[in-house]
Amino acid sequence: MYRNKSEKMMDIAIGEAVAGLLSENAPVSGATLAVRLMEMAASETRPERAEALRMALDEVNAALPATRLLLNPELLFLTEDRPPPGTRQH
């Protein structure tokens, strides 16, 4: 049972994103789901739905840590033995 309308809209948005990926025969992963939700949020004109899409993206990022690299690519460099871009190793 949903606590509020926003949670229901968030789950619907995740379902729509997954269904869209499946209908395109695209791979379904945390990363592709996060990208699809970002695309949907960027083109959304209704504030309530845009907020639900942002909440859905937050939910996916919380549940699937690998998707966090999409929102913060600098983390990729912190997990490898390379310095961040724009810096030099001496």
PDB file of C-alpha atoms in Angstrom:
ATOM      1  CA  MET A   1       0.000   0.000   0.000  1.00  0.00           C
ATOM      2  CA  TYR A   2       1.264   3.452  -0.852  1.00  0.00           C
ATOM      3  CA  ARG A   3       1.653   6.098   1.812  1.00  0.00           C
ATOM      4  CA  ASN A   4       0.888   8.916  -0.610  1.00  0.00           C
ATOM      5  CA  LYS A   5       0.216   9.804  -4.224  1.00  0.00           C
ATOM      6  CA  SER A   6       3.878  10.689  -4.876  1.00  0.00           C
ATOM      7  CA  GLU A   7       5.033   7.154  -4.035  1.00  0.00           C
ATOM      8  CA  LYS A   8       2.456   5.690  -6.387  1.00  0.00           C
ATOM      9  CA  MET A   9       3.535   8.052  -9.178  1.00  0.00           C
ATOM     10  CA  MET A  10       7.172   7.146  -8.513  1.00  0.00           C
ATOM     11  CA  ASP A  11       6.468   3.421  -8.920  1.00  0.00           C
ATOM     12  CA  ILE A  12       4.461   4.094 -12.083  1.00  0.00           C
ATOM     13  CA  ALA A  13       7.369   6.119 -13.503  1.00  0.00           C
ATOM     14  CA  ILE A  14       9.821   3.285 -12.816  1.00  0.00           C
ATOM     15  CA  GLY A  15       7.433   0.839 -14.461  1.00  0.00           C
ATOM     16  CA  GLU A  16       7.048   3.067 -17.523  1.00  0.00           C
ATOM     17  CA  ALA A  17      10.818   3.409 -17.837  1.00  0.00           C
ATOM     18  CA  VAL A  18      11.342  -0.357 -17.628  1.00  0.00           C
ATOM     19  CA  ALA A  19       8.487  -1.025 -20.066  1.00  0.00           C
ATOM     20  CA  GLY A  20       9.999   1.480 -22.516  1.00  0.00           C
ATOM     21  CA  LEU A  21      13.395  -0.208 -22.345  1.00  0.00           C
ATOM     22  CA  LEU A  22      11.826  -3.621 -22.861  1.00  0.00           C
ATOM     23  CA  SER A  23       9.752  -2.446 -25.818  1.00  0.00           C
ATOM     24  CA  GLU A  24      12.939  -1.198 -27.483  1.00  0.00           C
ATOM     25  CA  ASN A  25      14.754  -4.468 -26.745  1.00  0.00           C
ATOM     26  CA  ALA A  26      17.287  -2.388 -24.813  1.00  0.00           C
ATOM     27  CA  PRO A  27      19.219  -3.908 -21.927  1.00  0.00           C
ATOM     28  CA  VAL A  28      17.566  -3.323 -18.568  1.00  0.00           C
ATOM     29  CA  SER A  29      20.064  -2.464 -15.867  1.00  0.00           C
ATOM     30  CA  GLY A  30      20.362   0.096 -13.141  1.00  0.00           C
ATOM     31  CA  ALA A  31      22.366   2.330 -15.442  1.00  0.00           C
ATOM     32  CA  THR A  32      19.951   2.156 -18.374  1.00  0.00           C
ATOM     33  CA  LEU A  33      17.012   2.663 -16.024  1.00  0.00           C
ATOM     34  CA  ALA A  34      18.652   5.721 -14.468  1.00  0.00           C
ATOM     35  CA  VAL A  35      19.412   7.202 -17.894  1.00  0.00           C
ATOM     36  CA  ARG A  36      15.829   6.606 -19.048  1.00  0.00           C
ATOM     37  CA  LEU A  37      14.429   8.280 -15.905  1.00  0.00           C
ATOM     38  CA  MET A  38      16.742  11.261 -16.451  1.00  0.00           C
ATOM     39  CA  GLU A  39      15.548  11.553 -20.066  1.00  0.00           C
ATOM     40  CA  MET A  40      11.924  11.340 -18.982  1.00  0.00           C
ATOM     41  CA  ALA A  41      12.441  13.986 -16.266  1.00  0.00           C
ATOM     42  CA  ALA A  42      14.183  16.337 -18.706  1.00  0.00           C
ATOM     43  CA  SER A  43      11.236  16.339 -21.079  1.00  0.00           C
ATOM     44  CA  GLU A  44       8.464  16.386 -18.457  1.00  0.00           C
ATOM     45  CA  THR A  45       6.384  19.581 -18.284  1.00  0.00           C
ATOM     46  CA  ARG A  46       4.092  18.685 -15.369  1.00  0.00           C
ATOM     47  CA  PRO A  47       5.758  19.626 -12.056  1.00  0.00           C
ATOM     48  CA  GLU A  48       4.122  16.830 -10.048  1.00  0.00           C
ATOM     49  CA  ARG A  49       5.247  14.153 -12.506  1.00  0.00           C
ATOM     50  CA  ALA A  50       8.730  15.689 -12.833  1.00  0.00           C
ATOM     51  CA  GLU A  51       9.062  15.430  -9.057  1.00  0.00           C
ATOM     52  CA  ALA A  52       7.915  11.797  -9.162  1.00  0.00           C
ATOM     53  CA  LEU A  53      10.566  11.086 -11.816  1.00  0.00           C
ATOM     54  CA  ARG A  54      13.268  12.681  -9.648  1.00  0.00           C
ATOM     55  CA  MET A  55      12.079  10.599  -6.697  1.00  0.00           C
ATOM     56  CA  ALA A  56      12.192   7.478  -8.879  1.00  0.00           C
ATOM     57  CA  LEU A  57      15.752   8.299  -9.925  1.00  0.00           C
ATOM     58  CA  ASP A  58      16.735   8.773  -6.273  1.00  0.00           C
ATOM     59  CA  GLU A  59      15.134   5.422  -5.447  1.00  0.00           C
ATOM     60  CA  VAL A  60      17.025   3.639  -8.247  1.00  0.00           C
ATOM     61  CA  ASN A  61      20.294   5.258  -7.178  1.00  0.00           C
ATOM     62  CA  ALA A  62      19.740   4.230  -3.555  1.00  0.00           C
ATOM     63  CA  ALA A  63      18.894   0.642  -4.482  1.00  0.00           C
ATOM     64  CA  LEU A  64      21.562   0.220  -7.166  1.00  0.00           C
ATOM     65  CA  PRO A  65      24.835   1.902  -6.137  1.00  0.00           C
ATOM     66  CA  ALA A  66      26.468   1.480  -9.574  1.00  0.00           C
ATOM     67  CA  THR A  67      24.032   4.043 -10.985  1.00  0.00           C
ATOM     68  CA  ARG A  68      25.513   6.739  -8.754  1.00  0.00           C
ATOM     69  CA  LEU A  69      28.445   6.994 -11.171  1.00  0.00           C
ATOM     70  CA  LEU A  70      26.042   8.387 -13.783  1.00  0.00           C
ATOM     71  CA  LEU A  71      25.097  11.297 -11.562  1.00  0.00           C
ATOM     72  CA  ASN A  72      28.588  11.893 -10.198  1.00  0.00           C
ATOM     73  CA  PRO A  73      31.237  10.716 -12.708  1.00  0.00           C
ATOM     74  CA  GLU A  74      34.014  12.010 -10.441  1.00  0.00           C
ATOM     75  CA  LEU A  75      33.351   8.983  -8.218  1.00  0.00           C
ATOM     76  CA  LEU A  76      34.653   6.791 -11.022  1.00  0.00           C
ATOM     77  CA  PHE A  77      38.089   8.341 -10.669  1.00  0.00           C
ATOM     78  CA  LEU A  78      38.067   7.947  -6.904  1.00  0.00           C
ATOM     79  CA  THR A  79      37.541   4.216  -7.247  1.00  0.00           C
ATOM     80  CA  GLU A  80      40.416   3.665  -9.646  1.00  0.00           C
ATOM     81  CA  ASP A  81      44.146   4.209  -9.369  1.00  0.00           C
ATOM     82  CA  ARG A  82      43.979   7.273 -11.590  1.00  0.00           C
ATOM     83  CA  PRO A  83      43.899  10.915 -10.550  1.00  0.00           C
ATOM     84  CA  PRO A  84      40.782  12.945 -11.387  1.00  0.00           C
ATOM     85  CA  PRO A  85      40.713  14.724 -14.759  1.00  0.00           C
ATOM     86  CA  GLY A  86      42.656  17.963 -14.883  1.00  0.00           C
ATOM     87  CA  THR A  87      45.246  16.839 -12.362  1.00  0.00           C
ATOM     88  CA  ARG A  88      48.694  15.436 -12.883  1.00  0.00           C
ATOM     89  CA  GLN A  89      50.447  12.615 -11.186  1.00  0.00           C
ATOM     90  CA  HIS A  90      54.017  13.460 -10.149  1.00  0.00           C
TER      91      HIS A  90
END
